[in-house]
PDB file of C-alpha atoms in Angstrom:
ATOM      1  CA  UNK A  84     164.863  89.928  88.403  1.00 64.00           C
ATOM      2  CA  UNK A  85     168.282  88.315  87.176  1.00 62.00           C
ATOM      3  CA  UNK A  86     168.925  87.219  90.637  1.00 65.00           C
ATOM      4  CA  UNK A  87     165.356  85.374  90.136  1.00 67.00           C
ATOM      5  CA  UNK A  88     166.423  84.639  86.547  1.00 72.00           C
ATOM      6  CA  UNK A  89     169.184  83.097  86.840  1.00 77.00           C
ATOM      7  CA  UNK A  90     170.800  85.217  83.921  1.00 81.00           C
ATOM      8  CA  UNK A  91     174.054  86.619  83.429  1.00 81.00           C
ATOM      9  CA  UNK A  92     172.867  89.569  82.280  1.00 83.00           C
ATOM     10  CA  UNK A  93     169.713  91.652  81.635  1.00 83.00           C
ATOM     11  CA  UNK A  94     169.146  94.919  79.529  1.00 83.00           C
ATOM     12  CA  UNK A  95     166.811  97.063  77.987  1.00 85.00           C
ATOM     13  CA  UNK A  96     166.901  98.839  74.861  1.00 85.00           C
ATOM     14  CA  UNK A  97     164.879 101.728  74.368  1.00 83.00           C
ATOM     15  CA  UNK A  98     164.006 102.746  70.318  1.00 82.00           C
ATOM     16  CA  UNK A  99     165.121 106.823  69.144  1.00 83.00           C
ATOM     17  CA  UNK A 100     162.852 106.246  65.623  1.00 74.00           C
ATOM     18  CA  UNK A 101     163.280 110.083  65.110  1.00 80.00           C
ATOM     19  CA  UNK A 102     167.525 109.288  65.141  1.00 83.00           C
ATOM     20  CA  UNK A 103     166.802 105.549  63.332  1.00 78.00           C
ATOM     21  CA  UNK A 104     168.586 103.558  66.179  1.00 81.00           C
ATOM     22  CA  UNK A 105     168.134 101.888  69.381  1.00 81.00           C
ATOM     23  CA  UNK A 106     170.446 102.613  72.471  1.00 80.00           C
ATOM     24  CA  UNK A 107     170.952 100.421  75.476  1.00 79.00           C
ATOM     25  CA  UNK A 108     169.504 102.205  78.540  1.00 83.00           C
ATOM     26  CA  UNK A 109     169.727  99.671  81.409  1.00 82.00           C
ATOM     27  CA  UNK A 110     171.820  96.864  82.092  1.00 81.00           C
ATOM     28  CA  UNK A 111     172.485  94.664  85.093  1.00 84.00           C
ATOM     29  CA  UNK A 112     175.158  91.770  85.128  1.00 79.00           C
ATOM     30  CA  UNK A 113     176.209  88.773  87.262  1.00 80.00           C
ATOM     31  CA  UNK A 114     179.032  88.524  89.202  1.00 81.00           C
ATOM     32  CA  UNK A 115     182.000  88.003  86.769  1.00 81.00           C
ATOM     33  CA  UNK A 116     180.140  89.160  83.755  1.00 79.00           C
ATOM     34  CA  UNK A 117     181.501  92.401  81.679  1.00 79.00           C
ATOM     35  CA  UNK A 118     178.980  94.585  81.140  1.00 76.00           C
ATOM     36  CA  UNK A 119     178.626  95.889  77.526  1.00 77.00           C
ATOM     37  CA  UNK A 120     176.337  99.151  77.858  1.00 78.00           C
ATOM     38  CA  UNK A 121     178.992 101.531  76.967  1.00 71.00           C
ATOM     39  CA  UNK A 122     179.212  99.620  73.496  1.00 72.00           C
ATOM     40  CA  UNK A 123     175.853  99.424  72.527  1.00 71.00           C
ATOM     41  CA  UNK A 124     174.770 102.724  72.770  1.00 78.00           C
ATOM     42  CA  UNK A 125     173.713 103.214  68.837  1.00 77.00           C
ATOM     43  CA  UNK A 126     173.063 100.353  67.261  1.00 74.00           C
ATOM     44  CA  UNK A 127     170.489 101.006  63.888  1.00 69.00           C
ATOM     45  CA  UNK A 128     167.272 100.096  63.966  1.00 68.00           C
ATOM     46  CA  UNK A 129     167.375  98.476  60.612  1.00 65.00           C
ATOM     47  CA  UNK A 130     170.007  96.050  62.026  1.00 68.00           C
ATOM     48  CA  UNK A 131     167.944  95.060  64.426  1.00 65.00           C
ATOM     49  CA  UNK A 132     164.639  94.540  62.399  1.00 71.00           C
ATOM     50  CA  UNK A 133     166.587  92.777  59.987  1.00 63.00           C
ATOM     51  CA  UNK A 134     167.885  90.027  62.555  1.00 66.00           C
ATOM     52  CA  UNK A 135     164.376  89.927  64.717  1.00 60.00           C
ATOM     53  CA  UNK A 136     162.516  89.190  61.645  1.00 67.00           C
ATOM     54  CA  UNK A 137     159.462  90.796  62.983  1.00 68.00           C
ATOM     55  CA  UNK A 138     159.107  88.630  65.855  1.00 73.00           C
ATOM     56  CA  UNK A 139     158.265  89.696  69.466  1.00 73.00           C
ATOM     57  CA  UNK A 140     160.469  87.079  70.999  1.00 72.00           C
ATOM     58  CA  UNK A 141     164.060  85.636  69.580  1.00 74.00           C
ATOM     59  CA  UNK A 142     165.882  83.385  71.180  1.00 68.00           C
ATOM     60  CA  UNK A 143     168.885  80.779  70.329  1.00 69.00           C
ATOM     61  CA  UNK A 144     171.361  78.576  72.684  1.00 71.00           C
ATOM     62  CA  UNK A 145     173.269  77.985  68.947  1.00 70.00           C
ATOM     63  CA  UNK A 146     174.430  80.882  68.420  1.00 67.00           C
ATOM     64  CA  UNK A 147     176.376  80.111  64.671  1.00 66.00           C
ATOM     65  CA  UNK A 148     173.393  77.853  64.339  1.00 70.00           C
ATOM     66  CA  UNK A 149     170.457  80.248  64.748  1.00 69.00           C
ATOM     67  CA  UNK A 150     171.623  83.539  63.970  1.00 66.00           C
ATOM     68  CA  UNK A 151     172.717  85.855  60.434  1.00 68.00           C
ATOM     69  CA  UNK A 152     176.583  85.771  61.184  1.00 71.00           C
ATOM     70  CA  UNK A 153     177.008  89.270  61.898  1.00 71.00           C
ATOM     71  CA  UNK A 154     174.184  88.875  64.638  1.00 71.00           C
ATOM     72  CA  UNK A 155     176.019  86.213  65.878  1.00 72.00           C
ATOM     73  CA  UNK A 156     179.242  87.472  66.293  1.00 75.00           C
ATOM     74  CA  UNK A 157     178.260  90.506  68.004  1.00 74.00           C
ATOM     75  CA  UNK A 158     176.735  88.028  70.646  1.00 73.00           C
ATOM     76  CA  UNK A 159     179.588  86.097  70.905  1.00 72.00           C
ATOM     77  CA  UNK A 160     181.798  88.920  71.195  1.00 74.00           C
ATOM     78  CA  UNK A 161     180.314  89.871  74.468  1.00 75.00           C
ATOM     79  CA  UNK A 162     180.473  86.504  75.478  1.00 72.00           C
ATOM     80  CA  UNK A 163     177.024  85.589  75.239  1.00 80.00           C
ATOM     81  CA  UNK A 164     176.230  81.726  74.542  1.00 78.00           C
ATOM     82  CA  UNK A 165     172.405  81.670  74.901  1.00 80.00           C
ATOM     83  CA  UNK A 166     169.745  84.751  75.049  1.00 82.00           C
ATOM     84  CA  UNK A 167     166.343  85.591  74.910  1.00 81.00           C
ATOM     85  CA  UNK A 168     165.057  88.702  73.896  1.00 83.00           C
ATOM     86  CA  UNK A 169     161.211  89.984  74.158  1.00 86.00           C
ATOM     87  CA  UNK A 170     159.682  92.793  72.139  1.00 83.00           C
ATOM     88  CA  UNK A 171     159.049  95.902  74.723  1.00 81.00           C
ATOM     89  CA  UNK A 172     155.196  97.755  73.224  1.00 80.00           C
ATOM     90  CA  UNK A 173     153.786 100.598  74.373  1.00 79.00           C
ATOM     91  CA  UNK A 174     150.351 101.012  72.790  1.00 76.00           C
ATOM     92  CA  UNK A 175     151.227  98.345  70.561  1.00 76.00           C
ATOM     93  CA  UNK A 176     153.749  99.710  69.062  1.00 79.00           C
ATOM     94  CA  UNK A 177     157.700  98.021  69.478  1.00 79.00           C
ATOM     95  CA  UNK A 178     159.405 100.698  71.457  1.00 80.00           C
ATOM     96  CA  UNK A 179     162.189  98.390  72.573  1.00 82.00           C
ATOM     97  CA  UNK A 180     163.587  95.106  74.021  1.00 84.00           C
ATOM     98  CA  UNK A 181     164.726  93.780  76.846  1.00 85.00           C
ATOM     99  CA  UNK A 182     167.027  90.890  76.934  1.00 84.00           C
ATOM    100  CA  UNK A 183     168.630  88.015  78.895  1.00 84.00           C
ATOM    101  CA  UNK A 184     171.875  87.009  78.144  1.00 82.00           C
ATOM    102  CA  UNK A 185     173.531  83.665  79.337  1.00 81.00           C
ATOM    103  CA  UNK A 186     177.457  83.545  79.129  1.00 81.00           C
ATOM    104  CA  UNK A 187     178.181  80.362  81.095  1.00 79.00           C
ATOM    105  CA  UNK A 188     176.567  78.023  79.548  1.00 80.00           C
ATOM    106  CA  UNK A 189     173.974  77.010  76.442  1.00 78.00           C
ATOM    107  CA  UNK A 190     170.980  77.690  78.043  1.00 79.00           C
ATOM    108  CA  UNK A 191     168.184  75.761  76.479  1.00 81.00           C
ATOM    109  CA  UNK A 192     164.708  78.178  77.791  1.00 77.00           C
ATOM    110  CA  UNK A 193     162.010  76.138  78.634  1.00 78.00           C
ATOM    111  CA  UNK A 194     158.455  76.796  78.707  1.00 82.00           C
ATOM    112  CA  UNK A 195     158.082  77.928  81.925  1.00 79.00           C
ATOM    113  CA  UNK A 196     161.000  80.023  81.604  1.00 77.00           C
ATOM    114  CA  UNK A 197     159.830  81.963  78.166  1.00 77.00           C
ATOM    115  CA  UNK A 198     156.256  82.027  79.966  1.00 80.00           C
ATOM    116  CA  UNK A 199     157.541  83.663  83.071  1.00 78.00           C
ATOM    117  CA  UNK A 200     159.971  86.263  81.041  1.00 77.00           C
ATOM    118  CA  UNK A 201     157.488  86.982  78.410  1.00 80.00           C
ATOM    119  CA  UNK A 202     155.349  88.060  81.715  1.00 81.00           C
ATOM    120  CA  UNK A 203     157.735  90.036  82.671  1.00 80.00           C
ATOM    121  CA  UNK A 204     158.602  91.895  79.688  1.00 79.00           C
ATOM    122  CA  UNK A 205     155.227  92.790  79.595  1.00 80.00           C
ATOM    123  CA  UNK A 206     154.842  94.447  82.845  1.00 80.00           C
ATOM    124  CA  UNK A 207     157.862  96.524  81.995  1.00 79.00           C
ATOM    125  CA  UNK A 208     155.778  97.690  78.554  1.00 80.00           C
ATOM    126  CA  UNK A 209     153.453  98.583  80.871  1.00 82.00           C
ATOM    127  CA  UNK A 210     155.042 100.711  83.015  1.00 81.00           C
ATOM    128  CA  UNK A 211     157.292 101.920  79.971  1.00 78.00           C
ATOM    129  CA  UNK A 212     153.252 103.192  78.803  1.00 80.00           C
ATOM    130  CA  UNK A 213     152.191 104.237  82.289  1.00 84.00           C
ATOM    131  CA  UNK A 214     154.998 106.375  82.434  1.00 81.00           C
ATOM    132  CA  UNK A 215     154.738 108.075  78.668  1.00 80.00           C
ATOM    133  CA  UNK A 216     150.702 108.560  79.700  1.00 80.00           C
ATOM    134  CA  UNK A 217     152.034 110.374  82.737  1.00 87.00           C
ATOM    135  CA  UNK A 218     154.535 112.715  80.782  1.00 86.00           C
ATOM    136  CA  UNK A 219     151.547 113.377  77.851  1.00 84.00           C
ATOM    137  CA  UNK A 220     149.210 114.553  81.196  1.00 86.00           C
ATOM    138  CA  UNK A 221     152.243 116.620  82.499  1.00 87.00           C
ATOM    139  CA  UNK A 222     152.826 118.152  79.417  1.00 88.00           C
ATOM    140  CA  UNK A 223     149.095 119.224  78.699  1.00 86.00           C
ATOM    141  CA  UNK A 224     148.385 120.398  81.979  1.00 85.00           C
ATOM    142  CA  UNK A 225     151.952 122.521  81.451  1.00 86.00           C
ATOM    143  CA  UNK A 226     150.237 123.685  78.288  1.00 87.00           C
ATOM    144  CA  UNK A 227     147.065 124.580  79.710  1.00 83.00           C
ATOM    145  CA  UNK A 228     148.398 126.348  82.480  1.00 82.00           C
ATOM    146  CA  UNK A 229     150.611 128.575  80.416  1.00 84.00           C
ATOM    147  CA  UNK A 230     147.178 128.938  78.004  1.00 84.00           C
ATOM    148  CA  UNK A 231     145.610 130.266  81.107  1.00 84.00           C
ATOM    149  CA  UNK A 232     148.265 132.656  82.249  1.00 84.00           C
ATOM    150  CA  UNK A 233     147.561 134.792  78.946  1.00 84.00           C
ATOM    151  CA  UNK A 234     143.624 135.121  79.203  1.00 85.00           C
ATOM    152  CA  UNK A 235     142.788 138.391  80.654  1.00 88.00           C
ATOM    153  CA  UNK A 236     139.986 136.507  82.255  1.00 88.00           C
ATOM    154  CA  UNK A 237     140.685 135.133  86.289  1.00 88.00           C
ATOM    155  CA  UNK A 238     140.855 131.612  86.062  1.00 86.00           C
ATOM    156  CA  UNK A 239     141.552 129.093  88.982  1.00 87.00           C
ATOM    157  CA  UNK A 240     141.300 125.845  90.624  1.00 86.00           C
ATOM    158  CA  UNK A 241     140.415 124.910  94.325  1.00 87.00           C
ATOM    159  CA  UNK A 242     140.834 121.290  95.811  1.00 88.00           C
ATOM    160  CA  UNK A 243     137.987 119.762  98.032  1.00 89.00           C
ATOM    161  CA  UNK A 244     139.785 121.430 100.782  1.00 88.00           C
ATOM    162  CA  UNK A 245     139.440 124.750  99.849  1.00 87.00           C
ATOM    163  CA  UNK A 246     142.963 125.108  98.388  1.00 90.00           C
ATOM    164  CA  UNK A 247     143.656 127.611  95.654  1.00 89.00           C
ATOM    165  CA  UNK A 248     145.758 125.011  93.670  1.00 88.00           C
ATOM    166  CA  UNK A 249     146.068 127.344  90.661  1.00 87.00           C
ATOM    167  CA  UNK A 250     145.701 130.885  90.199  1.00 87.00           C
ATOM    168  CA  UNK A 251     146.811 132.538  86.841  1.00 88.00           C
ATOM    169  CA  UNK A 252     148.354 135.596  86.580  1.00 87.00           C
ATOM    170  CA  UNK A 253     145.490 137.611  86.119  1.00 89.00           C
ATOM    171  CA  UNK A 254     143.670 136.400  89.333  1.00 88.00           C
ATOM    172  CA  UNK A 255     146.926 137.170  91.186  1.00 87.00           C
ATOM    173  CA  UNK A 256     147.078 140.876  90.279  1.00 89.00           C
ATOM    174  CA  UNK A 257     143.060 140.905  91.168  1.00 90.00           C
ATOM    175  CA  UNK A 258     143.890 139.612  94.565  1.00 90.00           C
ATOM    176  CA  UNK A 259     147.507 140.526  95.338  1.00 89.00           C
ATOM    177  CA  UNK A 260     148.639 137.234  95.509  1.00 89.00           C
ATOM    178  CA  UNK A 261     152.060 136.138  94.713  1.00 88.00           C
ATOM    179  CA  UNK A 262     153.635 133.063  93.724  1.00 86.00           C
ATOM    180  CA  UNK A 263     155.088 132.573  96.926  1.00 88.00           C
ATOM    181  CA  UNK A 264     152.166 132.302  98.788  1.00 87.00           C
ATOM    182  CA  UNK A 265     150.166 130.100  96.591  1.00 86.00           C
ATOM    183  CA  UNK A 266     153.392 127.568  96.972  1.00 85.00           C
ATOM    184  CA  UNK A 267     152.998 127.740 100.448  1.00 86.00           C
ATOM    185  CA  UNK A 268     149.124 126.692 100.929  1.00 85.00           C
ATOM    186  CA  UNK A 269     146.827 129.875  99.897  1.00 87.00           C
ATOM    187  CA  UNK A 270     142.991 128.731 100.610  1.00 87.00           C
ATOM    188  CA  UNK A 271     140.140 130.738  99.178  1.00 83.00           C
ATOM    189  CA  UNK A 272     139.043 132.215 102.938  1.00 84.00           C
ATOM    190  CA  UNK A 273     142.147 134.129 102.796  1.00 81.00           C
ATOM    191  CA  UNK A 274     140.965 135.716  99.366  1.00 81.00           C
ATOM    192  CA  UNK A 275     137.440 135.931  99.818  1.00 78.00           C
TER     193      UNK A 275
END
């Protein structure tokens, strides 16, 4: 993506609301760049409301022009002379950024440029979603499984093959099943 870019760097932030800041998770740089990821690993969240104003995309290739002062400082302090950052959503809610930093030059973004990032920033909220939805399904099907183990009642589930994918703990003392052989492929032949 920077390579494709063009950028000197790129880098995600991801939000901690529950800790009121937003930490720098990823970052990739260019040949020659420093990267800055160590440094920016709690910056508030208020800080950065304040200087995105509520917008989903910020971007400047004036730095002293465009920016609060202490914004811009920090920029040019890691050397930055034009960036664009884009909101990062996950069920429409701002859950981070992700940003592209210029350090060579004053990078005026054109259309096609912001176009083409903005695209991109939103695939990445969409696999930053995708991903969440998987850990919610993981985490109720961890629930429901350990619901299961305490009902005195036998309670399983079989694929289309025949394979005894769960078993609770209460079906395994029925049968004499063990762990170990429902990791290794138990079908419901062997049981029945």
């Amino acid at each position: 993506l920077s390579t494709f870019t063009n950028v000197s760097r790129v880098y995600i932030f991801e939000d901690k609301i529950e800790k009121g800041v937003t930490v720098n998770t990823f970052e990739w740089c260019n040949e020659g760049i420093k990267p800055e990821i160590g440094n920016l690993q709690s910056i508030p969240l208020h800080y950065v409301e304040r200087w995105g104003k509520g917008k989903d995309i910020i971007f400047s290739n004036s730095l002293k022009e465009d920016l609060d002062p202490d914004f811009a400082e920090m920029m040019i302090a890691q050397g930055i002379k034009s960036f664009i950052i884009f909101a990062l959503k996950v069920s429409g809610k701002k859950f981070g950024l992700i940003g592209f930093d210029e350090c060579n030059y004053e990078r005026k973004w054109d259309k096609e440029e912001v176009e083409l990032l903005r695209t991109i920033s939103n695939l990445i909220s969409f696999s930053y979603e995708r991903h969440l939805v998987q850990l919610h399904y993981q985490l109720n099907e961890q629930r429901y499984r350990e619901l299961t183990e305490m009902l005195p009642q036998i309670i399983f589930e079989v694929s289309m093959d025949g394979k005894i994918d769960f078993l609770n703990q209460t079906g395994c003392d029925f049968f004499g099943v063990n762990r170990k052989m429902l990791s290794e492929g138990l079908h419901l032949w062997h049981i029945f």
